[in-house]
Coordinates of C-alpha atoms in Angstrom, one line a residue:
M33 CA 26.5 -0.1 15.3
N34 CA 25.5 3.4 15.4
K35 CA 28.2 5.3 17.4
I36 CA 28.5 8.7 18.6
E37 CA 30.7 10.6 21.1
G38 CA 28.9 11.9 24.8
D39 CA 27.7 11.2 27.8
L40 CA 25.4 7.6 28.2
L41 CA 23.5 8.6 31.0
K42 CA 23.0 12.1 30.0
L43 CA 21.6 11.2 26.7
A44 CA 19.7 8.5 28.4
G45 CA 18.3 11.2 30.8
Q46 CA 17.4 13.2 27.2
G47 CA 15.1 10.5 26.4
R48 CA 17.4 9.4 23.6
F49 CA 17.3 5.5 24.8
D50 CA 15.3 3.0 26.0
V51 CA 17.4 0.7 27.3
I52 CA 21.0 1.3 28.4
I53 CA 23.4 -1.6 29.2
H54 CA 26.6 -1.7 31.1
G55 CA 28.9 -4.2 32.2
C56 CA 29.0 -5.8 35.8
N57 CA 31.2 -8.4 37.8
C58 CA 29.6 -11.0 39.7
F59 CA 30.4 -9.4 43.1
C60 CA 27.7 -6.7 43.4
T61 CA 30.1 -3.5 43.6
M62 CA 29.1 -0.9 41.3
G63 CA 32.5 0.8 42.7
A64 CA 33.9 1.9 39.5
G65 CA 33.6 3.5 36.2
I66 CA 30.1 3.9 34.5
A67 CA 29.0 1.5 36.9
K68 CA 29.4 4.0 39.8
A69 CA 27.8 6.4 38.1
I70 CA 24.7 4.6 37.5
R71 CA 24.9 3.0 40.9
D72 CA 24.8 7.1 41.8
Q73 CA 22.3 8.3 39.1
F74 CA 19.8 5.1 39.2
P75 CA 19.8 3.8 42.4
A76 CA 17.3 0.8 41.5
A77 CA 19.7 -0.6 39.3
Y78 CA 22.1 -1.1 42.2
E79 CA 19.3 -2.9 44.1
A80 CA 18.6 -5.1 41.3
D81 CA 22.4 -6.1 41.2
L82 CA 22.2 -6.3 45.4
A83 CA 19.0 -8.6 44.9
T84 CA 21.4 -11.0 42.9
E85 CA 24.0 -13.5 44.5
K86 CA 27.1 -12.3 45.4
G87 CA 29.9 -14.1 43.8
S88 CA 27.9 -16.6 41.8
R89 CA 29.3 -17.3 38.4
E90 CA 26.2 -18.9 37.4
K91 CA 25.2 -15.1 36.7
L92 CA 27.9 -14.5 33.9
G93 CA 25.7 -14.4 30.7
S94 CA 22.6 -13.0 32.3
Y95 CA 21.4 -10.0 33.5
S96 CA 19.6 -7.9 36.4
S97 CA 17.6 -4.6 35.5
A98 CA 16.1 -2.2 36.7
D99 CA 13.0 0.3 35.4
V100 CA 13.4 3.9 36.2
S101 CA 11.4 7.4 35.3
V102 CA 13.6 10.4 33.6
D103 CA 12.3 13.0 33.6
D104 CA 8.9 12.4 31.1
H105 CA 10.1 8.7 29.9
Q106 CA 10.8 5.2 31.4
L107 CA 13.9 4.0 31.0
T108 CA 15.4 0.5 31.6
V109 CA 19.0 -0.1 32.8
V110 CA 20.6 -3.3 32.2
N111 CA 23.5 -4.9 34.7
A112 CA 24.8 -7.3 32.4
Y113 CA 26.8 -9.7 33.9
T114 CA 30.0 -9.6 31.7
Q115 CA 33.2 -10.4 33.9
F116 CA 33.0 -12.8 37.2
N117 CA 35.6 -10.7 38.9
Y118 CA 37.1 -7.1 39.3
R119 CA 40.4 -7.9 41.0
G120 CA 43.8 -7.7 39.6
A121 CA 45.5 -8.2 36.2
G122 CA 44.7 -9.0 32.9
V123 CA 41.5 -9.7 30.8
K124 CA 38.4 -9.8 33.0
A125 CA 36.1 -9.6 30.1
D126 CA 34.1 -13.1 29.7
Y127 CA 33.7 -13.0 25.6
D128 CA 30.7 -16.0 26.1
A129 CA 29.1 -14.1 28.6
I130 CA 28.9 -10.9 26.4
R131 CA 27.4 -13.2 23.8
E132 CA 25.0 -15.0 25.8
V133 CA 23.9 -11.3 27.8
F134 CA 23.8 -9.8 24.5
C135 CA 21.4 -12.9 22.7
K136 CA 19.3 -12.5 25.6
I137 CA 19.2 -8.7 25.4
R138 CA 17.8 -8.8 21.5
S139 CA 15.2 -11.0 22.2
D140 CA 13.9 -9.3 25.8
F141 CA 14.2 -5.8 24.4
K142 CA 13.3 -6.4 20.6
G143 CA 12.4 -2.8 18.7
K144 CA 13.9 -1.0 22.0
R145 CA 16.4 2.1 21.2
I146 CA 19.3 0.4 23.4
G147 CA 22.5 2.3 24.4
Y148 CA 25.8 1.0 25.9
P149 CA 29.3 2.2 26.5
M150 CA 32.4 0.3 25.6
L151 CA 31.5 -2.2 28.1
G152 CA 34.3 -5.1 29.1
A153 CA 37.0 -3.0 27.3
G154 CA 37.3 -0.4 30.0
L155 CA 38.1 -1.8 33.2
A156 CA 37.3 -5.0 32.7
G157 CA 40.3 -5.2 29.6
G158 CA 38.9 -6.7 27.0
D159 CA 39.5 -6.3 23.2
W160 CA 36.9 -3.6 21.6
D161 CA 37.1 -5.4 18.3
T162 CA 36.2 -8.5 19.4
I163 CA 33.4 -7.1 21.8
S164 CA 32.0 -4.8 19.4
S165 CA 32.0 -7.7 16.7
I166 CA 29.8 -10.1 19.2
I167 CA 27.8 -7.2 20.3
N168 CA 26.8 -6.6 16.5
D169 CA 26.4 -10.0 15.8
E170 CA 23.8 -10.8 18.4
L171 CA 21.8 -7.2 17.9
E172 CA 21.6 -7.4 13.9
G173 CA 18.8 -5.8 12.8
E174 CA 17.9 -3.9 16.1
D175 CA 18.7 -0.1 17.1
H176 CA 21.4 0.0 19.1
T177 CA 24.5 2.6 19.7
L178 CA 27.9 2.7 21.1
I179 CA 28.2 6.1 23.3
V180 CA 31.9 6.6 23.4
F181 CA 32.5 8.7 26.5
K182 CA 33.2 12.3 26.1
P183 CA 32.6 14.7 28.9
S184 CA 30.0 17.5 28.3

């Protein structure tokens, strides 16, 4: 896992990545955290989320996505369904879903430059050490980068 500080969306807009991934709940909200920023900057990603069944547990471990144009390059925004709900206290990150979706991402985006935040460890309350270990296992051999948010 490569690791840099910065703003994932800004870096994506500069052409640093082919694919960006963020964690989503299964209720089509994208109302807080980086999901809200993605919803605002890339409405097609939110539309892809809205095209899925609201509140379906079957989405866990899967993803929806949207291809968007940013300046002179194409970017795929992946809404990874890594938690069921977004309400209440405690850990909402689903480690099995994280493993399953990153396995699919490796298969579907092999050879692409992939960027992601500390998904599942913010509002979802998951343990980053556990999550990063899963991501490293599932994306072994791929060009993938954790972007630790640092406002510019």
